[in-house]
PDB file of C-alpha atoms in Angstrom:
ATOM      1  CA  MET A   1      12.460  -1.741 -28.042  1.00 47.00           C
ATOM      2  CA  MET A   2       9.256  -1.366 -29.954  1.00 51.00           C
ATOM      3  CA  GLY A   3       7.475   1.854 -31.015  1.00 52.00           C
ATOM      4  CA  ARG A   4       7.871   3.313 -27.543  1.00 75.00           C
ATOM      5  CA  ASN A   5       4.349   3.853 -26.312  1.00 85.00           C
ATOM      6  CA  PRO A   6       4.620   6.631 -23.687  1.00 90.00           C
ATOM      7  CA  LYS A   7       2.343   4.473 -21.422  1.00 94.00           C
ATOM      8  CA  TRP A   8       5.358   2.240 -20.721  1.00 93.00           C
ATOM      9  CA  ASP A   9       6.829   5.049 -18.633  1.00 93.00           C
ATOM     10  CA  ASN A  10       3.606   5.282 -16.697  1.00 94.00           C
ATOM     11  CA  PHE A  11       3.542   1.486 -16.310  1.00 95.00           C
ATOM     12  CA  ALA A  12       7.172   1.594 -14.971  1.00 93.00           C
ATOM     13  CA  GLU A  13       6.312   4.335 -12.466  1.00 94.00           C
ATOM     14  CA  LEU A  14       3.206   2.502 -11.241  1.00 94.00           C
ATOM     15  CA  THR A  15       4.908  -0.836 -10.753  1.00 92.00           C
ATOM     16  CA  ALA A  16       7.822   0.775  -8.913  1.00 92.00           C
ATOM     17  CA  HIS A  17       5.296   2.509  -6.610  1.00 91.00           C
ATOM     18  CA  CYS A  18       3.476  -0.792  -6.068  1.00 90.00           C
ATOM     19  CA  TYR A  19       6.548  -2.665  -5.038  1.00 89.00           C
ATOM     20  CA  LYS A  20       7.733   0.189  -2.876  1.00 89.00           C
ATOM     21  CA  ALA A  21       4.405   0.265  -1.119  1.00 84.00           C
ATOM     22  CA  ALA A  22       4.605  -3.508  -0.623  1.00 80.00           C
ATOM     23  CA  GLU A  23       7.933  -3.105   1.106  1.00 80.00           C
ATOM     24  CA  TYR A  24       6.075  -1.109   3.727  1.00 77.00           C
ATOM     25  CA  GLY A  25       3.502  -3.784   4.235  1.00 74.00           C
ATOM     26  CA  ASN A  26       0.789  -2.417   1.954  1.00 70.00           C
ATOM     27  CA  THR A  27      -0.423  -5.620   0.364  1.00 70.00           C
ATOM     28  CA  LEU A  28      -2.851  -4.187  -2.185  1.00 67.00           C
ATOM     29  CA  ASN A  29      -3.486  -0.651  -3.145  1.00 76.00           C
ATOM     30  CA  GLU A  30      -4.876   1.152  -6.158  1.00 86.00           C
ATOM     31  CA  CYS A  31      -1.502   1.259  -7.974  1.00 88.00           C
ATOM     32  CA  TRP A  32      -1.669  -2.549  -8.605  1.00 93.00           C
ATOM     33  CA  HIS A  33      -5.077  -2.184 -10.354  1.00 94.00           C
ATOM     34  CA  ASP A  34      -3.796   0.882 -12.275  1.00 95.00           C
ATOM     35  CA  ALA A  35      -0.547  -0.878 -13.340  1.00 95.00           C
ATOM     36  CA  PHE A  36      -2.456  -3.871 -14.590  1.00 97.00           C
ATOM     37  CA  ASP A  37      -4.999  -1.633 -16.412  1.00 97.00           C
ATOM     38  CA  VAL A  38      -2.178   0.358 -18.086  1.00 97.00           C
ATOM     39  CA  LEU A  39      -0.542  -2.849 -19.252  1.00 97.00           C
ATOM     40  CA  MET A  40      -3.864  -3.953 -20.778  1.00 97.00           C
ATOM     41  CA  GLU A  41      -4.254  -0.540 -22.430  1.00 96.00           C
ATOM     42  CA  ILE A  42      -0.793  -0.852 -23.914  1.00 96.00           C
ATOM     43  CA  MET A  43      -1.581  -4.300 -25.280  1.00 96.00           C
ATOM     44  CA  ASP A  44      -4.887  -3.040 -26.740  1.00 96.00           C
ATOM     45  CA  GLU A  45      -3.185  -0.084 -28.464  1.00 95.00           C
ATOM     46  CA  GLU A  46      -0.263  -2.107 -29.781  1.00 94.00           C
ATOM     47  CA  ARG A  47      -2.619  -4.835 -31.154  1.00 95.00           C
ATOM     48  CA  LYS A  48      -4.758  -2.181 -32.910  1.00 95.00           C
ATOM     49  CA  ALA A  49      -1.601  -1.057 -34.744  1.00 92.00           C
ATOM     50  CA  ASP A  50      -0.302  -4.664 -35.239  1.00 93.00           C
ATOM     51  CA  ALA A  51      -2.596  -7.635 -34.674  1.00 95.00           C
ATOM     52  CA  GLY A  52       0.492  -9.857 -34.364  1.00 94.00           C
ATOM     53  CA  PHE A  53       2.073  -7.865 -31.608  1.00 94.00           C
ATOM     54  CA  ALA A  54       3.508  -9.965 -28.753  1.00 95.00           C
ATOM     55  CA  ARG A  55       1.151 -12.944 -29.148  1.00 96.00           C
ATOM     56  CA  GLU A  56       3.005 -14.732 -26.338  1.00 96.00           C
ATOM     57  CA  LEU A  57       3.735 -13.252 -22.938  1.00 95.00           C
ATOM     58  CA  GLY A  58       7.404 -14.136 -23.431  1.00 93.00           C
ATOM     59  CA  ASP A  59       7.348 -12.117 -26.672  1.00 94.00           C
ATOM     60  CA  LEU A  60       6.268  -9.077 -24.736  1.00 93.00           C
ATOM     61  CA  GLU A  61       9.095  -9.579 -22.175  1.00 93.00           C
ATOM     62  CA  LYS A  62      11.614  -9.812 -25.129  1.00 93.00           C
ATOM     63  CA  LEU A  63      10.194  -6.800 -26.869  1.00 91.00           C
ATOM     64  CA  THR A  64      10.606  -4.728 -23.691  1.00 90.00           C
ATOM     65  CA  ASP A  65      14.131  -6.115 -23.196  1.00 90.00           C
ATOM     66  CA  PHE A  66      12.905  -7.836 -19.979  1.00 90.00           C
ATOM     67  CA  LYS A  67      12.813  -4.363 -18.377  1.00 91.00           C
ATOM     68  CA  TYR A  68       9.522  -4.723 -16.542  1.00 91.00           C
ATOM     69  CA  ASN A  69       9.233  -8.326 -15.348  1.00 91.00           C
ATOM     70  CA  ILE A  70       5.644  -8.330 -16.734  1.00 95.00           C
ATOM     71  CA  GLU A  71       4.890 -11.977 -15.901  1.00 94.00           C
ATOM     72  CA  GLY A  72       6.163 -11.504 -12.391  1.00 93.00           C
ATOM     73  CA  LEU A  73       4.017  -8.423 -11.929  1.00 94.00           C
ATOM     74  CA  ILE A  74       0.901 -10.200 -13.226  1.00 96.00           C
ATOM     75  CA  LEU A  75       1.387 -13.106 -10.874  1.00 96.00           C
ATOM     76  CA  ASP A  76       2.208 -10.740  -7.920  1.00 94.00           C
ATOM     77  CA  TYR A  77      -0.994  -8.782  -8.694  1.00 95.00           C
ATOM     78  CA  LEU A  78      -3.099 -11.928  -8.648  1.00 96.00           C
ATOM     79  CA  ASP A  79      -1.450 -13.021  -5.431  1.00 94.00           C
ATOM     80  CA  ARG A  80      -2.231  -9.647  -3.806  1.00 92.00           C
ATOM     81  CA  LEU A  81      -5.827  -9.962  -4.973  1.00 95.00           C
ATOM     82  CA  TRP A  82      -5.930 -13.399  -3.376  1.00 95.00           C
ATOM     83  CA  ILE A  83      -4.629 -12.019  -0.022  1.00 91.00           C
ATOM     84  CA  ALA A  84      -7.246  -9.290  -0.176  1.00 91.00           C
ATOM     85  CA  GLY A  85      -9.963 -11.924  -0.818  1.00 95.00           C
ATOM     86  CA  ASP A  86     -10.924 -10.251  -4.172  1.00 96.00           C
ATOM     87  CA  TYR A  87     -11.661 -13.568  -5.990  1.00 97.00           C
ATOM     88  CA  GLU A  88     -13.980 -11.990  -8.499  1.00 97.00           C
ATOM     89  CA  LYS A  89     -11.217  -9.625  -9.631  1.00 97.00           C
ATOM     90  CA  ILE A  90      -8.835 -12.581  -9.929  1.00 98.00           C
ATOM     91  CA  CYS A  91     -11.243 -14.229 -12.375  1.00 98.00           C
ATOM     92  CA  VAL A  92     -11.762 -11.016 -14.363  1.00 97.00           C
ATOM     93  CA  SER A  93      -8.092 -10.076 -14.505  1.00 97.00           C
ATOM     94  CA  GLY A  94      -6.934 -13.677 -15.086  1.00 97.00           C
ATOM     95  CA  ASP A  95      -9.371 -14.044 -18.017  1.00 96.00           C
ATOM     96  CA  ARG A  96      -8.116 -10.721 -19.499  1.00 97.00           C
ATOM     97  CA  ILE A  97      -4.569 -12.040 -19.467  1.00 97.00           C
ATOM     98  CA  ILE A  98      -5.583 -15.488 -20.769  1.00 96.00           C
ATOM     99  CA  HIS A  99      -7.484 -13.887 -23.687  1.00 95.00           C
ATOM    100  CA  THR A 100      -4.637 -11.446 -24.429  1.00 96.00           C
ATOM    101  CA  PHE A 101      -2.031 -14.033 -25.344  1.00 96.00           C
ATOM    102  CA  ASP A 102      -2.044 -17.215 -27.424  1.00 94.00           C
ATOM    103  CA  TRP A 103      -0.297 -19.620 -24.998  1.00 92.00           C
ATOM    104  CA  ARG A 104       1.017 -21.848 -27.721  1.00 89.00           C
ATOM    105  CA  VAL A 105       4.635 -21.576 -26.589  1.00 90.00           C
ATOM    106  CA  GLU A 106       4.155 -20.908 -22.879  1.00 89.00           C
ATOM    107  CA  SER A 107       1.737 -22.392 -20.404  1.00 90.00           C
ATOM    108  CA  SER A 108      -1.042 -20.310 -18.899  1.00 93.00           C
ATOM    109  CA  SER A 109      -1.138 -22.719 -15.898  1.00 94.00           C
ATOM    110  CA  PRO A 110       0.034 -20.263 -13.219  1.00 95.00           C
ATOM    111  CA  ILE A 111      -2.802 -17.860 -14.161  1.00 96.00           C
ATOM    112  CA  ARG A 112      -5.516 -20.507 -14.811  1.00 96.00           C
ATOM    113  CA  ILE A 113      -4.833 -22.258 -11.536  1.00 95.00           C
ATOM    114  CA  LYS A 114      -5.324 -18.919  -9.716  1.00 96.00           C
ATOM    115  CA  VAL A 115      -8.641 -18.340 -11.550  1.00 96.00           C
ATOM    116  CA  MET A 116      -9.814 -21.869 -10.869  1.00 94.00           C
ATOM    117  CA  ASN A 117      -8.955 -21.626  -7.141  1.00 94.00           C
ATOM    118  CA  ALA A 118     -10.775 -18.276  -7.016  1.00 96.00           C
ATOM    119  CA  LEU A 119     -13.867 -19.935  -8.463  1.00 95.00           C
ATOM    120  CA  ILE A 120     -13.689 -22.685  -5.900  1.00 93.00           C
ATOM    121  CA  LYS A 121     -13.157 -20.144  -3.090  1.00 95.00           C
ATOM    122  CA  MET A 122     -16.341 -18.367  -4.289  1.00 96.00           C
ATOM    123  CA  GLN A 123     -18.091 -21.793  -4.116  1.00 94.00           C
ATOM    124  CA  LYS A 124     -18.595 -21.881  -7.894  1.00 95.00           C
ATOM    125  CA  ARG A 125     -17.490 -25.515  -8.283  1.00 90.00           C
ATOM    126  CA  ASP A 126     -19.472 -26.091 -11.507  1.00 91.00           C
ATOM    127  CA  ALA A 127     -17.866 -22.968 -13.041  1.00 94.00           C
ATOM    128  CA  ALA A 128     -14.423 -24.198 -11.884  1.00 93.00           C
ATOM    129  CA  GLU A 129     -15.094 -27.578 -13.635  1.00 91.00           C
ATOM    130  CA  ALA A 130     -16.312 -25.849 -16.735  1.00 93.00           C
ATOM    131  CA  TYR A 131     -13.233 -23.559 -16.686  1.00 94.00           C
ATOM    132  CA  CYS A 132     -11.001 -26.659 -16.372  1.00 92.00           C
ATOM    133  CA  ARG A 133     -12.658 -28.293 -19.374  1.00 91.00           C
ATOM    134  CA  GLU A 134     -12.135 -25.084 -21.364  1.00 93.00           C
ATOM    135  CA  TRP A 135      -8.518 -25.027 -20.316  1.00 93.00           C
ATOM    136  CA  ILE A 136      -7.985 -28.627 -21.406  1.00 92.00           C
ATOM    137  CA  LYS A 137      -9.582 -27.842 -24.774  1.00 92.00           C
ATOM    138  CA  ALA A 138      -7.444 -24.710 -25.221  1.00 91.00           C
ATOM    139  CA  GLU A 139      -4.241 -26.348 -24.053  1.00 90.00           C
ATOM    140  CA  PRO A 140      -4.530 -30.137 -24.493  1.00 88.00           C
ATOM    141  CA  GLU A 141      -0.815 -30.661 -24.010  1.00 87.00           C
ATOM    142  CA  ASP A 142      -0.768 -28.904 -20.706  1.00 89.00           C
ATOM    143  CA  VAL A 143      -0.483 -31.589 -17.998  1.00 91.00           C
ATOM    144  CA  ASN A 144      -1.411 -29.087 -15.351  1.00 91.00           C
ATOM    145  CA  ALA A 145      -4.916 -28.857 -16.794  1.00 89.00           C
ATOM    146  CA  VAL A 146      -5.356 -32.614 -16.561  1.00 87.00           C
ATOM    147  CA  ILE A 147      -4.014 -32.635 -12.958  1.00 90.00           C
ATOM    148  CA  ALA A 148      -6.352 -29.774 -11.994  1.00 88.00           C
ATOM    149  CA  LYS A 149      -9.303 -31.602 -13.480  1.00 84.00           C
ATOM    150  CA  LYS A 150      -8.382 -34.775 -11.623  1.00 86.00           C
ATOM    151  CA  ALA A 151      -8.019 -32.800  -8.348  1.00 83.00           C
ATOM    152  CA  LEU A 152     -11.445 -31.313  -8.795  1.00 84.00           C
ATOM    153  CA  LEU A 153     -13.030 -34.618  -9.479  1.00 76.00           C
ATOM    154  CA  THR A 154     -11.231 -36.287  -6.583  1.00 76.00           C
ATOM    155  CA  GLU A 155     -12.398 -33.498  -4.272  1.00 69.00           C
ATOM    156  CA  ALA A 156     -16.000 -33.877  -5.497  1.00 61.00           C
ATOM    157  CA  GLU A 157     -15.838 -37.600  -4.921  1.00 60.00           C
ATOM    158  CA  ARG A 158     -14.582 -37.100  -1.362  1.00 57.00           C
ATOM    159  CA  LYS A 159     -17.458 -34.781  -0.612  1.00 61.00           C
ATOM    160  CA  THR A 160     -20.042 -37.279  -1.861  1.00 52.00           C
ATOM    161  CA  GLU A 161     -18.449 -40.057   0.224  1.00 52.00           C
ATOM    162  CA  CYS A 162     -18.793 -38.026   3.457  1.00 45.00           C
TER     163      CYS A 162
END
């Protein structure tokens, strides 16, 4: 594993605590926010030392020997924010992840769809459409971006017909 940032131990403890609390029905608590923030701090610190560090999310999983299920944790965190109705935090956290990785090998679709749905839930349809256009520009090969745009346009057309 890489240079062994001591924050990985903190991240591991926080994620274990989050999932343990979830087993007891606690959907969202502070440890989810803390775990996400520690992950972002680790990324910031590693990138300061090496700008090429883990440019893809999958690279980070490999570098950590798949020990943390980082992608799973990120998606679970966004799901818990959704259940809690914290759509603004989904947008902020989703954007942090999107801008942390390059998404040339992997698709950012699971995260971008959550952000787009959060914008729609907050009744920010124009922002959702702009976000979708940005997504298509960033990842023109991602069929999910095109499907999402079509779904947005179809929904808009249905509303104007009513």
